[in-house]
Amino acid sequence: RKEVEQDPGPFNVPEGATVAFNCTYSNSASQSFFWYRQDCRKEPKLLMSVYSSGNEDGRFTAQLNRASQYISLLIRDSKLSDSATYLCVVILNTGNQFYFGTGTSLTVIP
Amino acid sequence: GEEVAQTPKHLVRGEGQKAKLYCAPIKGHSYVFWYQQVLKNEFKFLISFQNENVFDETGMPKERFSAKCLPNSPCSLEIQATKLEDSAVYFCASSQGDEKLFFGSGTQLSVL
């Protein structure tokens, strides 16, 4: 079983729409969670960390549900520039073991 | 350096040839990670180092893949006798152990 699972999509949404992605993880000992963004096969870049209390950064909201072992990313008022692949990343409690999901592809359509 | 430097950007090899990829982590970062990303977007962990020591090699195909991080040299990932399915983008990342990963721009390996 994979450590991290994501729906690969693709998600095709119109500009201005709200879209949400989920990611599940298998190891209950996982301690840290992140969303990375990857554009067109370039290097992934950190989008935001995910905290138990939930956190928001502009149009982006990330949440963690430890009981059900999933994290989510909500994008409001989608922009064309949001088109990318969003990767869910989990760190196990041993630290410095980063596990990536397969990524969810988002295309925002004019 | 201020960024993770990967070389070369592109590498073309015939089946059976050797491929060697290089990665210079950010100065001061003690952890180095190698990932393989094939066309379907799966980001596969290969190996990680803490300084010169292998930290986790659970993702490494043992038969043809090897990696090193030696003092005062870029880290390297070597594939002996490449196969078609080795075609992928190989990303290197470094960390100073604080859960933040910084990626290089990757090496596109094409095996023909």
mmCIF file of C-alpha atoms in Angstrom:
data_model
loop_
_atom_site.group_PDB
_atom_site.id
_atom_site.type_symbol
_atom_site.label_atom_id
_atom_site.label_comp_id
_atom_site.label_asym_id
_atom_site.label_seq_id
_atom_site.Cartn_x
_atom_site.Cartn_y
_atom_site.Cartn_z
ATOM 1 C CA ARG A 1 0.000 0.000 0.000
ATOM 2 C CA LYS A 2 1.316 3.461 -0.876
ATOM 3 C CA GLU A 3 2.166 5.834 1.942
ATOM 4 C CA VAL A 4 0.282 8.680 0.281
ATOM 5 C CA GLU A 5 -2.600 8.499 -2.182
ATOM 6 C CA GLN A 6 -4.102 11.226 -4.298
ATOM 7 C CA ASP A 7 -6.721 11.395 -7.002
ATOM 8 C CA PRO A 8 -4.642 12.208 -10.102
ATOM 9 C CA GLY A 9 -7.506 14.079 -11.751
ATOM 10 C CA PRO A 10 -7.401 15.883 -14.062
ATOM 11 C CA PHE A 11 -9.592 18.572 -12.600
ATOM 12 C CA ASN A 12 -10.731 21.055 -15.235
ATOM 13 C CA VAL A 13 -12.505 24.034 -13.693
ATOM 14 C CA PRO A 14 -13.604 27.450 -14.971
ATOM 15 C CA GLU A 15 -11.984 30.623 -13.729
ATOM 16 C CA GLY A 16 -13.495 31.762 -10.465
ATOM 17 C CA ALA A 17 -14.533 28.283 -9.384
ATOM 18 C CA THR A 18 -13.727 26.679 -6.049
ATOM 19 C CA VAL A 19 -11.926 23.373 -6.209
ATOM 20 C CA ALA A 20 -10.808 20.954 -3.499
ATOM 21 C CA PHE A 21 -8.309 18.118 -3.467
ATOM 22 C CA ASN A 22 -7.904 15.396 -0.899
ATOM 23 C CA CYS A 23 -4.968 13.227 -0.050
ATOM 24 C CA THR A 24 -4.922 10.205 2.248
ATOM 25 C CA TYR A 25 -1.976 8.800 4.132
ATOM 26 C CA SER A 26 -1.570 5.307 5.493
ATOM 27 C CA ASN A 27 0.785 5.711 8.442
ATOM 28 C CA SER A 28 -0.839 7.097 11.572
ATOM 29 C CA ALA A 29 2.624 8.051 12.838
ATOM 30 C CA SER A 30 2.950 10.679 10.113
ATOM 31 C CA GLN A 31 3.799 13.951 11.736
ATOM 32 C CA SER A 32 4.057 16.716 9.154
ATOM 33 C CA PHE A 33 2.077 17.513 6.049
ATOM 34 C CA PHE A 34 2.576 19.812 3.094
ATOM 35 C CA TRP A 35 1.198 20.790 -0.275
ATOM 36 C CA TYR A 36 3.697 21.375 -3.082
ATOM 37 C CA ARG A 37 2.987 22.817 -6.477
ATOM 38 C CA GLN A 38 4.653 21.589 -9.657
ATOM 39 C CA ASP A 39 4.436 23.405 -12.980
ATOM 40 C CA CYS A 40 5.010 21.626 -16.281
ATOM 41 C CA ARG A 41 7.600 19.071 -15.104
ATOM 42 C CA LYS A 42 9.613 21.751 -13.324
ATOM 43 C CA GLU A 43 10.792 21.313 -9.775
ATOM 44 C CA PRO A 44 8.130 21.163 -7.055
ATOM 45 C CA LYS A 45 7.884 24.188 -4.810
ATOM 46 C CA LEU A 46 6.378 24.392 -1.356
ATOM 47 C CA LEU A 47 2.878 25.851 -1.464
ATOM 48 C CA MET A 48 1.931 25.565 2.178
ATOM 49 C CA SER A 49 2.297 23.514 5.322
ATOM 50 C CA VAL A 50 -0.783 21.872 6.790
ATOM 51 C CA TYR A 51 -1.575 22.239 10.482
ATOM 52 C CA SER A 52 -4.091 20.407 12.644
ATOM 53 C CA SER A 53 -6.028 23.599 13.230
ATOM 54 C CA GLY A 54 -6.239 24.316 9.512
ATOM 55 C CA ASN A 55 -4.507 27.218 7.866
ATOM 56 C CA GLU A 56 -5.223 29.745 5.165
ATOM 57 C CA ASP A 57 -3.031 31.664 2.777
ATOM 58 C CA GLY A 58 -5.015 34.002 0.592
ATOM 59 C CA ARG A 59 -7.259 31.912 -1.656
ATOM 60 C CA PHE A 60 -5.757 28.653 -0.389
ATOM 61 C CA THR A 61 -6.953 26.727 2.650
ATOM 62 C CA ALA A 62 -5.333 23.545 3.929
ATOM 63 C CA GLN A 63 -6.799 21.188 6.498
ATOM 64 C CA LEU A 64 -5.696 18.072 8.295
ATOM 65 C CA ASN A 65 -7.975 15.353 9.614
ATOM 66 C CA ARG A 66 -5.878 13.007 11.749
ATOM 67 C CA ALA A 67 -8.782 10.750 12.675
ATOM 68 C CA SER A 68 -9.515 9.941 9.050
ATOM 69 C CA GLN A 69 -5.909 10.370 7.942
ATOM 70 C CA TYR A 70 -6.389 12.829 5.143
ATOM 71 C CA ILE A 71 -5.396 16.330 4.236
ATOM 72 C CA SER A 72 -7.176 18.683 1.908
ATOM 73 C CA LEU A 73 -6.444 21.754 -0.178
ATOM 74 C CA LEU A 74 -9.177 24.204 -1.120
ATOM 75 C CA ILE A 75 -8.617 26.830 -3.789
ATOM 76 C CA ARG A 76 -11.160 29.619 -4.017
ATOM 77 C CA ASP A 77 -11.703 31.966 -6.963
ATOM 78 C CA SER A 78 -9.441 29.914 -9.249
ATOM 79 C CA LYS A 79 -7.069 31.793 -11.534
ATOM 80 C CA LEU A 80 -5.538 30.634 -14.797
ATOM 81 C CA SER A 81 -2.174 30.742 -13.047
ATOM 82 C CA ASP A 82 -3.344 28.093 -10.581
ATOM 83 C CA SER A 83 -3.079 25.492 -13.360
ATOM 84 C CA ALA A 84 -0.461 23.044 -12.125
ATOM 85 C CA THR A 85 -0.007 19.702 -10.427
ATOM 86 C CA TYR A 86 -0.517 19.729 -6.677
ATOM 87 C CA LEU A 87 1.516 17.231 -4.688
ATOM 88 C CA CYS A 88 0.656 16.071 -1.213
ATOM 89 C CA VAL A 89 3.728 15.396 0.961
ATOM 90 C CA VAL A 90 3.875 13.572 4.279
ATOM 91 C CA ILE A 91 6.767 13.191 6.705
ATOM 92 C CA LEU A 92 6.893 10.197 9.006
ATOM 93 C CA ASN A 93 7.762 10.573 12.627
ATOM 94 C CA THR A 94 11.268 9.369 11.935
ATOM 95 C CA GLY A 95 11.836 12.686 10.276
ATOM 96 C CA ASN A 96 13.447 13.422 6.938
ATOM 97 C CA GLN A 97 11.451 10.724 5.220
ATOM 98 C CA PHE A 98 9.335 12.647 2.753
ATOM 99 C CA TYR A 99 6.615 10.740 0.923
ATOM 100 C CA PHE A 100 4.939 12.250 -2.111
ATOM 101 C CA GLY A 101 1.540 11.567 -3.545
ATOM 102 C CA THR A 102 1.198 11.093 -7.292
ATOM 103 C CA GLY A 103 -0.101 14.621 -7.666
ATOM 104 C CA THR A 104 -3.431 16.053 -8.752
ATOM 105 C CA SER A 105 -3.551 17.870 -12.056
ATOM 106 C CA LEU A 106 -5.558 21.102 -12.152
ATOM 107 C CA THR A 107 -6.383 23.086 -15.274
ATOM 108 C CA VAL A 108 -8.249 26.358 -14.898
ATOM 109 C CA ILE A 109 -10.134 27.215 -18.061
ATOM 110 C CA PRO A 110 -10.904 30.800 -19.195
ATOM 111 C CA GLY B 1 25.419 27.731 -3.167
ATOM 112 C CA GLU B 2 22.060 29.333 -2.692
ATOM 113 C CA GLU B 3 20.208 26.763 -4.738
ATOM 114 C CA VAL B 4 20.320 23.067 -5.495
ATOM 115 C CA ALA B 5 22.290 22.673 -8.708
ATOM 116 C CA GLN B 6 21.660 19.650 -10.890
ATOM 117 C CA THR B 7 23.653 18.725 -13.974
ATOM 118 C CA PRO B 8 23.203 17.991 -16.740
ATOM 119 C CA LYS B 9 19.733 19.357 -17.552
ATOM 120 C CA HIS B 10 19.272 16.777 -20.282
ATOM 121 C CA LEU B 11 20.954 13.448 -20.836
ATOM 122 C CA VAL B 12 20.398 11.057 -23.715
ATOM 123 C CA ARG B 13 21.660 7.492 -23.541
ATOM 124 C CA GLY B 14 21.292 4.381 -25.641
ATOM 125 C CA GLU B 15 19.974 1.294 -23.905
ATOM 126 C CA GLY B 16 22.752 -0.403 -22.021
ATOM 127 C CA GLN B 17 24.848 2.722 -21.612
ATOM 128 C CA LYS B 18 25.777 4.260 -18.278
ATOM 129 C CA ALA B 19 24.198 7.477 -17.031
ATOM 130 C CA LYS B 20 25.578 9.697 -14.288
ATOM 131 C CA LEU B 21 23.700 12.600 -12.770
ATOM 132 C CA TYR B 22 25.052 15.210 -10.382
ATOM 133 C CA CYS B 23 23.609 17.310 -7.589
ATOM 134 C CA ALA B 24 25.175 20.046 -5.508
ATOM 135 C CA PRO B 25 22.977 20.724 -2.457
ATOM 136 C CA ILE B 26 22.505 24.117 -0.866
ATOM 137 C CA LYS B 27 25.517 24.989 1.264
ATOM 138 C CA GLY B 28 24.889 23.997 4.857
ATOM 139 C CA HIS B 29 22.197 21.445 4.035
ATOM 140 C CA SER B 30 23.084 18.057 5.457
ATOM 141 C CA TYR B 31 20.346 15.978 3.794
ATOM 142 C CA VAL B 32 20.160 15.120 0.111
ATOM 143 C CA PHE B 33 17.308 13.278 -1.567
ATOM 144 C CA TRP B 34 16.909 11.750 -5.015
ATOM 145 C CA TYR B 35 13.497 11.280 -6.639
ATOM 146 C CA GLN B 36 12.450 9.830 -9.968
ATOM 147 C CA GLN B 37 9.416 11.202 -11.799
ATOM 148 C CA VAL B 38 8.156 9.306 -14.809
ATOM 149 C CA LEU B 39 5.503 10.432 -17.288
ATOM 150 C CA LYS B 40 2.559 9.439 -15.131
ATOM 151 C CA ASN B 41 3.669 11.959 -12.536
ATOM 152 C CA GLU B 42 4.452 9.452 -9.804
ATOM 153 C CA PHE B 43 7.153 10.922 -7.633
ATOM 154 C CA LYS B 44 9.245 7.972 -6.550
ATOM 155 C CA PHE B 45 11.707 8.254 -3.688
ATOM 156 C CA LEU B 46 15.043 6.632 -4.475
ATOM 157 C CA ILE B 47 17.573 7.391 -1.772
ATOM 158 C CA SER B 48 18.562 9.965 0.830
ATOM 159 C CA PHE B 49 21.838 10.914 2.459
ATOM 160 C CA GLN B 50 22.787 12.561 5.703
ATOM 161 C CA ASN B 51 26.108 14.121 4.801
ATOM 162 C CA GLU B 52 28.135 11.289 3.215
ATOM 163 C CA ASN B 53 26.097 8.526 4.797
ATOM 164 C CA VAL B 54 23.148 6.745 3.263
ATOM 165 C CA PHE B 55 20.104 7.660 5.367
ATOM 166 C CA ASP B 56 17.375 5.754 3.578
ATOM 167 C CA GLU B 57 17.793 3.649 0.438
ATOM 168 C CA THR B 58 14.510 1.785 0.487
ATOM 169 C CA GLY B 59 13.534 3.126 -2.932
ATOM 170 C CA MET B 60 16.698 2.265 -4.788
ATOM 171 C CA PRO B 61 16.645 -0.461 -7.425
ATOM 172 C CA LYS B 62 19.717 -2.252 -6.146
ATOM 173 C CA GLU B 63 20.809 -3.904 -9.340
ATOM 174 C CA ARG B 64 21.712 -0.986 -11.580
ATOM 175 C CA PHE B 65 21.375 2.143 -9.479
ATOM 176 C CA SER B 66 23.984 3.539 -7.128
ATOM 177 C CA ALA B 67 24.504 6.886 -5.456
ATOM 178 C CA LYS B 68 27.190 8.704 -3.496
ATOM 179 C CA CYS B 69 27.682 11.902 -1.576
ATOM 180 C CA LEU B 70 31.370 12.448 -0.957
ATOM 181 C CA PRO B 71 32.942 15.368 0.895
ATOM 182 C CA ASN B 72 33.739 18.401 -1.244
ATOM 183 C CA SER B 73 32.099 16.880 -4.324
ATOM 184 C CA PRO B 74 28.629 17.019 -5.850
ATOM 185 C CA CYS B 75 26.429 14.063 -4.989
ATOM 186 C CA SER B 76 25.912 11.633 -7.839
ATOM 187 C CA LEU B 77 23.351 9.122 -9.023
ATOM 188 C CA GLU B 78 24.601 6.509 -11.446
ATOM 189 C CA ILE B 79 22.618 4.076 -13.540
ATOM 190 C CA GLN B 80 24.532 1.199 -15.063
ATOM 191 C CA ALA B 81 23.177 -0.381 -18.237
ATOM 192 C CA THR B 82 20.210 1.956 -18.659
ATOM 193 C CA LYS B 83 16.839 0.607 -19.741
ATOM 194 C CA LEU B 84 13.989 2.304 -21.571
ATOM 195 C CA GLU B 85 11.944 2.472 -18.356
ATOM 196 C CA ASP B 86 14.675 4.550 -16.703
ATOM 197 C CA SER B 87 13.564 7.483 -18.867
ATOM 198 C CA ALA B 88 12.341 10.060 -16.384
ATOM 199 C CA VAL B 89 13.135 13.351 -14.723
ATOM 200 C CA TYR B 90 15.441 12.832 -11.762
ATOM 201 C CA PHE B 91 15.070 15.446 -9.064
ATOM 202 C CA CYS B 92 17.520 16.120 -6.295
ATOM 203 C CA ALA B 93 16.482 17.980 -3.169
ATOM 204 C CA SER B 94 18.291 19.135 -0.068
ATOM 205 C CA SER B 95 17.245 19.977 3.454
ATOM 206 C CA GLN B 96 18.880 21.136 6.626
ATOM 207 C CA GLY B 97 16.668 18.791 8.614
ATOM 208 C CA ASP B 98 13.890 21.273 9.337
ATOM 209 C CA GLU B 99 11.251 19.661 7.117
ATOM 210 C CA LYS B 100 11.725 22.106 4.261
ATOM 211 C CA LEU B 101 12.792 20.569 0.974
ATOM 212 C CA PHE B 102 14.453 22.570 -1.762
ATOM 213 C CA PHE B 103 14.548 21.026 -5.201
ATOM 214 C CA GLY B 104 16.925 21.309 -8.085
ATOM 215 C CA SER B 105 15.517 21.835 -11.572
ATOM 216 C CA GLY B 106 15.972 18.173 -12.422
ATOM 217 C CA THR B 107 17.797 16.107 -15.030
ATOM 218 C CA GLN B 108 15.725 14.786 -17.927
ATOM 219 C CA LEU B 109 17.096 11.351 -18.808
ATOM 220 C CA SER B 110 16.021 9.889 -22.131
ATOM 221 C CA VAL B 111 16.991 6.307 -22.873
ATOM 222 C CA LEU B 112 16.647 5.421 -26.542
#
